[in-house]
PDB file of C-alpha atoms in Angstrom:
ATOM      1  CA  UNK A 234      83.379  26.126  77.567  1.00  0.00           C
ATOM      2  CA  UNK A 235      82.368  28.210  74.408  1.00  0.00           C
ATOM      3  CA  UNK A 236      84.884  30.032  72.476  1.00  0.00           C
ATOM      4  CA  UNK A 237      84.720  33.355  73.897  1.00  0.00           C
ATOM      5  CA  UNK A 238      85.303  32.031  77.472  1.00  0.00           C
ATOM      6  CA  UNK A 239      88.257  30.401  75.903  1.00  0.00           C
ATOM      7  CA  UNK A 240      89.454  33.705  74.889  1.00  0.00           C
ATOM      8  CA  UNK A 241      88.393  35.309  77.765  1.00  0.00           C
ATOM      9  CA  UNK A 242      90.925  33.371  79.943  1.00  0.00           C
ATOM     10  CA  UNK A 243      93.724  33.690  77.659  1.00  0.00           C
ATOM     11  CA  UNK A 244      93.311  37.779  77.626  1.00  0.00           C
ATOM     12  CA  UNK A 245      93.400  37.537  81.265  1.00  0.00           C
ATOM     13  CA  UNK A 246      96.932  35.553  81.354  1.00  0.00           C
ATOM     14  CA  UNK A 247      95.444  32.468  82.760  1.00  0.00           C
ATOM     15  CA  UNK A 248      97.906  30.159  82.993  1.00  0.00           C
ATOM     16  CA  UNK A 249      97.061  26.630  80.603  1.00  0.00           C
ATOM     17  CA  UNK A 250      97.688  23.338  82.834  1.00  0.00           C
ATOM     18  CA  UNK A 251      98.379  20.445  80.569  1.00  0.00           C
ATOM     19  CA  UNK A 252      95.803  17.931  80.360  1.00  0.00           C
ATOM     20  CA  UNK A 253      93.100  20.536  81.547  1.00  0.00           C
ATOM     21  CA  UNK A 254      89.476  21.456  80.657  1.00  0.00           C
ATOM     22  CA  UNK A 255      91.127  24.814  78.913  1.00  0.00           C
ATOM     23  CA  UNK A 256      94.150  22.897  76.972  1.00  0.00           C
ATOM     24  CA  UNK A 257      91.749  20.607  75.535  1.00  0.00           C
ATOM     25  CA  UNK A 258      89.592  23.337  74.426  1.00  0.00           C
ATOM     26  CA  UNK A 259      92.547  24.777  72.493  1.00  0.00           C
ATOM     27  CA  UNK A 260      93.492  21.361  70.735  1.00  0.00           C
ATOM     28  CA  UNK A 261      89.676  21.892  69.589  1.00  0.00           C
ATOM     29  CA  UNK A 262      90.257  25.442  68.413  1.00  0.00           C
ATOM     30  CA  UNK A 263      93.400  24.289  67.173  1.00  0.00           C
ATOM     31  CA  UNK A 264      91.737  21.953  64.466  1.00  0.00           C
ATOM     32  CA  UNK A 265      89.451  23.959  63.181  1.00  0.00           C
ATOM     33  CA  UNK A 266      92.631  26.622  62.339  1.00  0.00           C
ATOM     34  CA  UNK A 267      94.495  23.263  60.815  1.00  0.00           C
ATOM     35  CA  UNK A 268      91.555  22.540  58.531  1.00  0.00           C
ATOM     36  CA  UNK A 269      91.282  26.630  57.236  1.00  0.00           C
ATOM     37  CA  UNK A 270      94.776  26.995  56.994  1.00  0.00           C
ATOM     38  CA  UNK A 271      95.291  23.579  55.075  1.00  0.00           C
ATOM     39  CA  UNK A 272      92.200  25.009  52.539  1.00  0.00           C
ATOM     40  CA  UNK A 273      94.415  28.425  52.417  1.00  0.00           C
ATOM     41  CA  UNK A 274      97.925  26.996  51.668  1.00  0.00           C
ATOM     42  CA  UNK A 275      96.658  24.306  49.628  1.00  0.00           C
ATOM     43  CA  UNK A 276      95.950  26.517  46.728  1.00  0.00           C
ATOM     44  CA  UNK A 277      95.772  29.527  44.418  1.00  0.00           C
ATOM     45  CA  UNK A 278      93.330  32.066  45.705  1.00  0.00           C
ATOM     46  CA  UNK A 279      92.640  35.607  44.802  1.00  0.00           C
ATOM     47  CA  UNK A 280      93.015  37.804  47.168  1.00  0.00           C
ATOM     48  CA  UNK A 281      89.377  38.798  47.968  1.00  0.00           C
ATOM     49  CA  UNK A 282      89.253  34.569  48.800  1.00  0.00           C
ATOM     50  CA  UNK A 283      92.270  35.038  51.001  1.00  0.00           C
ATOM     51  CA  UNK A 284      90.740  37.999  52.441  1.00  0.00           C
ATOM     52  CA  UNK A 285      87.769  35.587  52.877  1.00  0.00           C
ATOM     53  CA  UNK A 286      89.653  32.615  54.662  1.00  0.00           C
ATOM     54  CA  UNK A 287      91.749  35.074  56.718  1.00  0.00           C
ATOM     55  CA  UNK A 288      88.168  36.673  58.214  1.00  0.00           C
ATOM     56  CA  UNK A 289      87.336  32.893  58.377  1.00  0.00           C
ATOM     57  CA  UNK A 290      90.481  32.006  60.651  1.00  0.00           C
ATOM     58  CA  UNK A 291      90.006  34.711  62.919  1.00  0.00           C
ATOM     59  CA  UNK A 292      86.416  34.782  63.261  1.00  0.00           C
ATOM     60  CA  UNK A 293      86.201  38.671  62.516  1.00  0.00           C
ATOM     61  CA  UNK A 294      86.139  40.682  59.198  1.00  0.00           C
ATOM     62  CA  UNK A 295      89.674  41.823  57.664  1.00  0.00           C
ATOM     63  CA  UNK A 296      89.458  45.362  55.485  1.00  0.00           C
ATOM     64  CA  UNK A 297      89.853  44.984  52.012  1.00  0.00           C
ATOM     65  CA  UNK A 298      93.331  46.904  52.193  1.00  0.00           C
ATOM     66  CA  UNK A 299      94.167  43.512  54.164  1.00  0.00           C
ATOM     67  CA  UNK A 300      96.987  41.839  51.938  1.00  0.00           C
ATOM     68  CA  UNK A 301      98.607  38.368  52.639  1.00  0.00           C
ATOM     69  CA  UNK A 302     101.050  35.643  50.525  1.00  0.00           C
ATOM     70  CA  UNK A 303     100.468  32.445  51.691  1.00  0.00           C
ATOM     71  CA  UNK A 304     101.337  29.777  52.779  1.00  0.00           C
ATOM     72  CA  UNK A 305      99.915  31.045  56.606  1.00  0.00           C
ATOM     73  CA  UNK A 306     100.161  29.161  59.406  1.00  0.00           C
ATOM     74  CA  UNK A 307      98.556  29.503  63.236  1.00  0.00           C
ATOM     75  CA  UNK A 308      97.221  27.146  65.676  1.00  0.00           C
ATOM     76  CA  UNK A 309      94.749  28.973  66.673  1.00  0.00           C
ATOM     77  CA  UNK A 310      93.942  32.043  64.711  1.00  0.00           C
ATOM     78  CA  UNK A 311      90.806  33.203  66.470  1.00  0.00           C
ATOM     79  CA  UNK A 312      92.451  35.837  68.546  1.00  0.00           C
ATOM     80  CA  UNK A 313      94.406  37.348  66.245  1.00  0.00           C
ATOM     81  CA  UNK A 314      93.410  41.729  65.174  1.00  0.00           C
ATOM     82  CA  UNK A 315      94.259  42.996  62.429  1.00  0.00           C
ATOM     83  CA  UNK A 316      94.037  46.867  61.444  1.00  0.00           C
ATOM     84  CA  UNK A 317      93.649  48.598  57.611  1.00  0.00           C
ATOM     85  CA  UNK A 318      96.864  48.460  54.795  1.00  0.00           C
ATOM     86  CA  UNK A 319      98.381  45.271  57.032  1.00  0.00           C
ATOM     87  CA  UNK A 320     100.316  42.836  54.571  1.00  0.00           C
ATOM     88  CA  UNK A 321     101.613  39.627  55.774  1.00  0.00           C
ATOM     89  CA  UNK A 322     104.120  37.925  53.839  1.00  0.00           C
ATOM     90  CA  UNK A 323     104.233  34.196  52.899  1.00  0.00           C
ATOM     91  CA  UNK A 324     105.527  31.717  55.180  1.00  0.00           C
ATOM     92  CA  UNK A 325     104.384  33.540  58.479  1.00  0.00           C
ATOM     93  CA  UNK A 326     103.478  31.604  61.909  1.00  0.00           C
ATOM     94  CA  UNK A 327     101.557  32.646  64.253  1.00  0.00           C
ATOM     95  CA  UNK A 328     100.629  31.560  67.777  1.00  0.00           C
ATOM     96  CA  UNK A 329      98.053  34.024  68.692  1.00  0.00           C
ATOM     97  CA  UNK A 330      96.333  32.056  71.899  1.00  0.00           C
ATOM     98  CA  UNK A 331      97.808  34.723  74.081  1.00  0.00           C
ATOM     99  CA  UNK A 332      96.625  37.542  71.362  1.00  0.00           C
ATOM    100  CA  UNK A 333      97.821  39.591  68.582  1.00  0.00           C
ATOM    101  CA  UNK A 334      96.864  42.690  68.100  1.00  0.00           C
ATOM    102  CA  UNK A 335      98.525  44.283  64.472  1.00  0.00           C
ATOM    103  CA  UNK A 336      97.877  47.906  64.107  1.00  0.00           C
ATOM    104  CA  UNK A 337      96.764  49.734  60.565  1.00  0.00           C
ATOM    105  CA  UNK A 338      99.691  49.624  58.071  1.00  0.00           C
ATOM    106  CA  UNK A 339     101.404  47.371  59.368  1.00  0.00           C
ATOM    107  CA  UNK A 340     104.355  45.182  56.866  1.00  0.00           C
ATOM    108  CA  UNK A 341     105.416  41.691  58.041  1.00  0.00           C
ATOM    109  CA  UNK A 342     108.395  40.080  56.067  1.00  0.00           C
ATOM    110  CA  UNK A 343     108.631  36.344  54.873  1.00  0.00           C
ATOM    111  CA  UNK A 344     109.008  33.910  57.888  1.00  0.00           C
ATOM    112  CA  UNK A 345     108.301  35.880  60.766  1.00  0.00           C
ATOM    113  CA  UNK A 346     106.968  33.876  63.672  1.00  0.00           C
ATOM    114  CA  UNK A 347     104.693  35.647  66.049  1.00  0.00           C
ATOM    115  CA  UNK A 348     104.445  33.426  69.634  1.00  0.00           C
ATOM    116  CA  UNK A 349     102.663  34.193  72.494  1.00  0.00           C
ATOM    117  CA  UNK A 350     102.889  31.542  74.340  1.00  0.00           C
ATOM    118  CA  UNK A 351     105.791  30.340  77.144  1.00  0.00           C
ATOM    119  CA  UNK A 352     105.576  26.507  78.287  1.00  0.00           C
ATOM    120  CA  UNK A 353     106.606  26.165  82.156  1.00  0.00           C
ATOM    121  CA  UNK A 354     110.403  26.290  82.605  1.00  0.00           C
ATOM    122  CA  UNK A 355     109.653  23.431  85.446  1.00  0.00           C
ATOM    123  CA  UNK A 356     110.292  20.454  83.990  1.00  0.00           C
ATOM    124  CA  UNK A 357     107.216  18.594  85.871  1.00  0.00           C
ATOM    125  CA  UNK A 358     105.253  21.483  84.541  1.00  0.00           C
ATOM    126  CA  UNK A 359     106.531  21.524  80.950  1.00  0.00           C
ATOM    127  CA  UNK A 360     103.186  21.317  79.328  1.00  0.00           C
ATOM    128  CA  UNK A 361     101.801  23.996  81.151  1.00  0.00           C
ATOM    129  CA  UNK A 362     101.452  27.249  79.157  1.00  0.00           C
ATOM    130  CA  UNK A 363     101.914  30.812  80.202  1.00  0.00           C
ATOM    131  CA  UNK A 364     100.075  33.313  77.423  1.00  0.00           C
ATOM    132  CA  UNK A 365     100.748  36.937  77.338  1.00  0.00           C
ATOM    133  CA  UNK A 366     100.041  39.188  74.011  1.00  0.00           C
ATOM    134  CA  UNK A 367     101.776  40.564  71.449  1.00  0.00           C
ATOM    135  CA  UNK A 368     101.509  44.079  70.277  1.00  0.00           C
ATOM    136  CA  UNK A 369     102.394  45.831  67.104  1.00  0.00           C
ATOM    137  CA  UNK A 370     101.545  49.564  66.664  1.00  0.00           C
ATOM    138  CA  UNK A 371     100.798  51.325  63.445  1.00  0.00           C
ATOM    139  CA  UNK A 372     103.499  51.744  60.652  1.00  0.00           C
ATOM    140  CA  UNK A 373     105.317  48.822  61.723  1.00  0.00           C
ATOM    141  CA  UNK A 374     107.846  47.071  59.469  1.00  0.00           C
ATOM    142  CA  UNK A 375     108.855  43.529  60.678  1.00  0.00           C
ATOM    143  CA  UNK A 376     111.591  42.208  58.740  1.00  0.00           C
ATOM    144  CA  UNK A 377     111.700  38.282  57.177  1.00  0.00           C
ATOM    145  CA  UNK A 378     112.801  35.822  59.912  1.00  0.00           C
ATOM    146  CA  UNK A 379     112.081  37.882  62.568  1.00  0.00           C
ATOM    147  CA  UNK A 380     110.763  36.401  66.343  1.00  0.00           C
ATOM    148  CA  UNK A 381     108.664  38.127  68.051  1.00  0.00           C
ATOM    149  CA  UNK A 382     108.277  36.474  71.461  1.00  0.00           C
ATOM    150  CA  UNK A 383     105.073  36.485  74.308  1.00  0.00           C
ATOM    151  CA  UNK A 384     104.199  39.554  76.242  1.00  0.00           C
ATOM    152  CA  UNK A 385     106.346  42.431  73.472  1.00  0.00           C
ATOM    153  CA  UNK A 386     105.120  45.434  72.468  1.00  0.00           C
ATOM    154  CA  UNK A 387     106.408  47.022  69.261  1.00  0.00           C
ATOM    155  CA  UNK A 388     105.642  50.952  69.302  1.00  0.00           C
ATOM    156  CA  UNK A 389     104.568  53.080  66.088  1.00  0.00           C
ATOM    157  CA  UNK A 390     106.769  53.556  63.234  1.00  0.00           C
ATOM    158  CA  UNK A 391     109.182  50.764  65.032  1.00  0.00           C
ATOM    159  CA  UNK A 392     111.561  48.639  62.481  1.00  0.00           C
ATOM    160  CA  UNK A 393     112.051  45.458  63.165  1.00  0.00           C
ATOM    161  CA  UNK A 394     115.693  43.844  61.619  1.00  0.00           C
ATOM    162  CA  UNK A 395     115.469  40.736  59.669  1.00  0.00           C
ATOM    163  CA  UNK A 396     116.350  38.296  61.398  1.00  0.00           C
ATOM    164  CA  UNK A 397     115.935  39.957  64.392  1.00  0.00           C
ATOM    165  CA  UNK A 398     114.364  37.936  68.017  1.00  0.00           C
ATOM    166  CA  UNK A 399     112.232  40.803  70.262  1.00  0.00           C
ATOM    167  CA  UNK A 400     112.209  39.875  73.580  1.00  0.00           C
ATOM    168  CA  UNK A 401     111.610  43.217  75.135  1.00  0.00           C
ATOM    169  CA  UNK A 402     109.614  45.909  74.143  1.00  0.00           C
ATOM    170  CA  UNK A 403     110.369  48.155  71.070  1.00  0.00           C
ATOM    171  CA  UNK A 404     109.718  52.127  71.210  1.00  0.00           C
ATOM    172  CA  UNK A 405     108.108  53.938  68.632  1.00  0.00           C
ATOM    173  CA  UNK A 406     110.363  55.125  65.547  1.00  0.00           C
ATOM    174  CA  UNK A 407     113.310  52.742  66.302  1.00  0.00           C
ATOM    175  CA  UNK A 408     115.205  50.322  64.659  1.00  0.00           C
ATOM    176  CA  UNK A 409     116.001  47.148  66.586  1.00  0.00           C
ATOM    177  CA  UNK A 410     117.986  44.621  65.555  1.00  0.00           C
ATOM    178  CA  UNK A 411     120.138  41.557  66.658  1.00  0.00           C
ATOM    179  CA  UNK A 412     119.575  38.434  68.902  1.00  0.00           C
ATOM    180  CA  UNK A 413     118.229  39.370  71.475  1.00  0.00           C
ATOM    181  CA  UNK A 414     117.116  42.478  69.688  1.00  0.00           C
ATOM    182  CA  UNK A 415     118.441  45.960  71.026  1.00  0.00           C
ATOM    183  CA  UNK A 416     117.549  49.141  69.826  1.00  0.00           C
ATOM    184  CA  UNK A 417     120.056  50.568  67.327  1.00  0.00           C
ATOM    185  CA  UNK A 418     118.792  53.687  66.215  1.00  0.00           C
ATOM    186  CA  UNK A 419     115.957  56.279  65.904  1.00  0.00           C
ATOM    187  CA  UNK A 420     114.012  57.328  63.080  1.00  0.00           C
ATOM    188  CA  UNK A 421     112.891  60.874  62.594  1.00  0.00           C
ATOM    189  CA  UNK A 422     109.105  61.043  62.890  1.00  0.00           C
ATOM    190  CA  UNK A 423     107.385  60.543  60.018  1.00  0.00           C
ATOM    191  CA  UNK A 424     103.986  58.899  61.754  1.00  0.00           C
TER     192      UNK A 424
END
């Protein structure tokens, strides 16, 4: 299995038996994210390095409006998109096996955690893994602390509450807070 097959099968919501050819070819993946990530928290870098490392992690260029504050952590990182004017604050996970797609100017608060993966409710099928992607539209703010869970779409303009776990989809120009996050109000358009 190469690397794009990997991803391949992930995109198309194959489900990730424990123990099998495609879980072991993530634990691979995963290292290779460990080692950049561990190069990128470990110390100072300007940001046209971070930019660097970043492009490293997900095996595809980032602009050079691309902002982030590390420390950054995924277990993966090679399926995550990024658009133009995206910053990521520091202390952000994300586990992008299932895909992350982050539109152009696009804000992420300290903390957040992006997952997109589901283990098996089953308990004789615990490690199994169900991926499904995440999706954030343009002119997103995601507030520090926020979870963002497998299979959401955030719409343009959305606002995500600090604090805030999105386990449903979020329409464009809202505000959603709360636990699990609802919608409490609308924004005027300004996309």
């Amino acid at each position: 299995m190469d690397l794009n097959e990997f991803l391949s099968r992930l995109n198309n919501g194959e489900t990730v038996e424990g123990g099998s050819p495609l879980h072991l070819f993530m634990h691979k993946v995963s290292q290779e994210a460990l080692k950049i990530t561990a190069e990128l928290n470990g110390a100072y870098h300007k940001p046209e390095e971070v930019r660097r490392l970043f492009s490293k992690l997900t095996g595809k260029p980032v602009d050079e409006s691309f902002g982030l504050f590390p420390p950054f952590y995924s277990d993966c990182g090679k399926n995550i998109t990024v658009g133009k004017n995206v910053f990521i604050n520091s202390g952000c996970r994300f586990q992008d096996q299932g895909g992350i797609t982050i539109g152009d100017g696009v804000l992420i608060g300290h903390n957040v955690v992006l997952a997109t993966l589901n283990h098996d409710f089953s308990p004789e099928k615990r490690s199994t893994m169900h991926p499904a992607p995440i999706i954030i539209g343009k002119n997103v703010w995601i507030g520090a602390n926020a979870t963002v869970v497998p299979g959401v779409k955030i719409g343009n303009g959305a606002v995500i509450a600090a604090g805030a776990v999105v386990t449903k989809d979020i329409p464009e120009n809202s505000v959603a807070a709360g636990v699990p996050a609802k919608v409490i109000k609308y924004l005027e358009e300004e996309i």
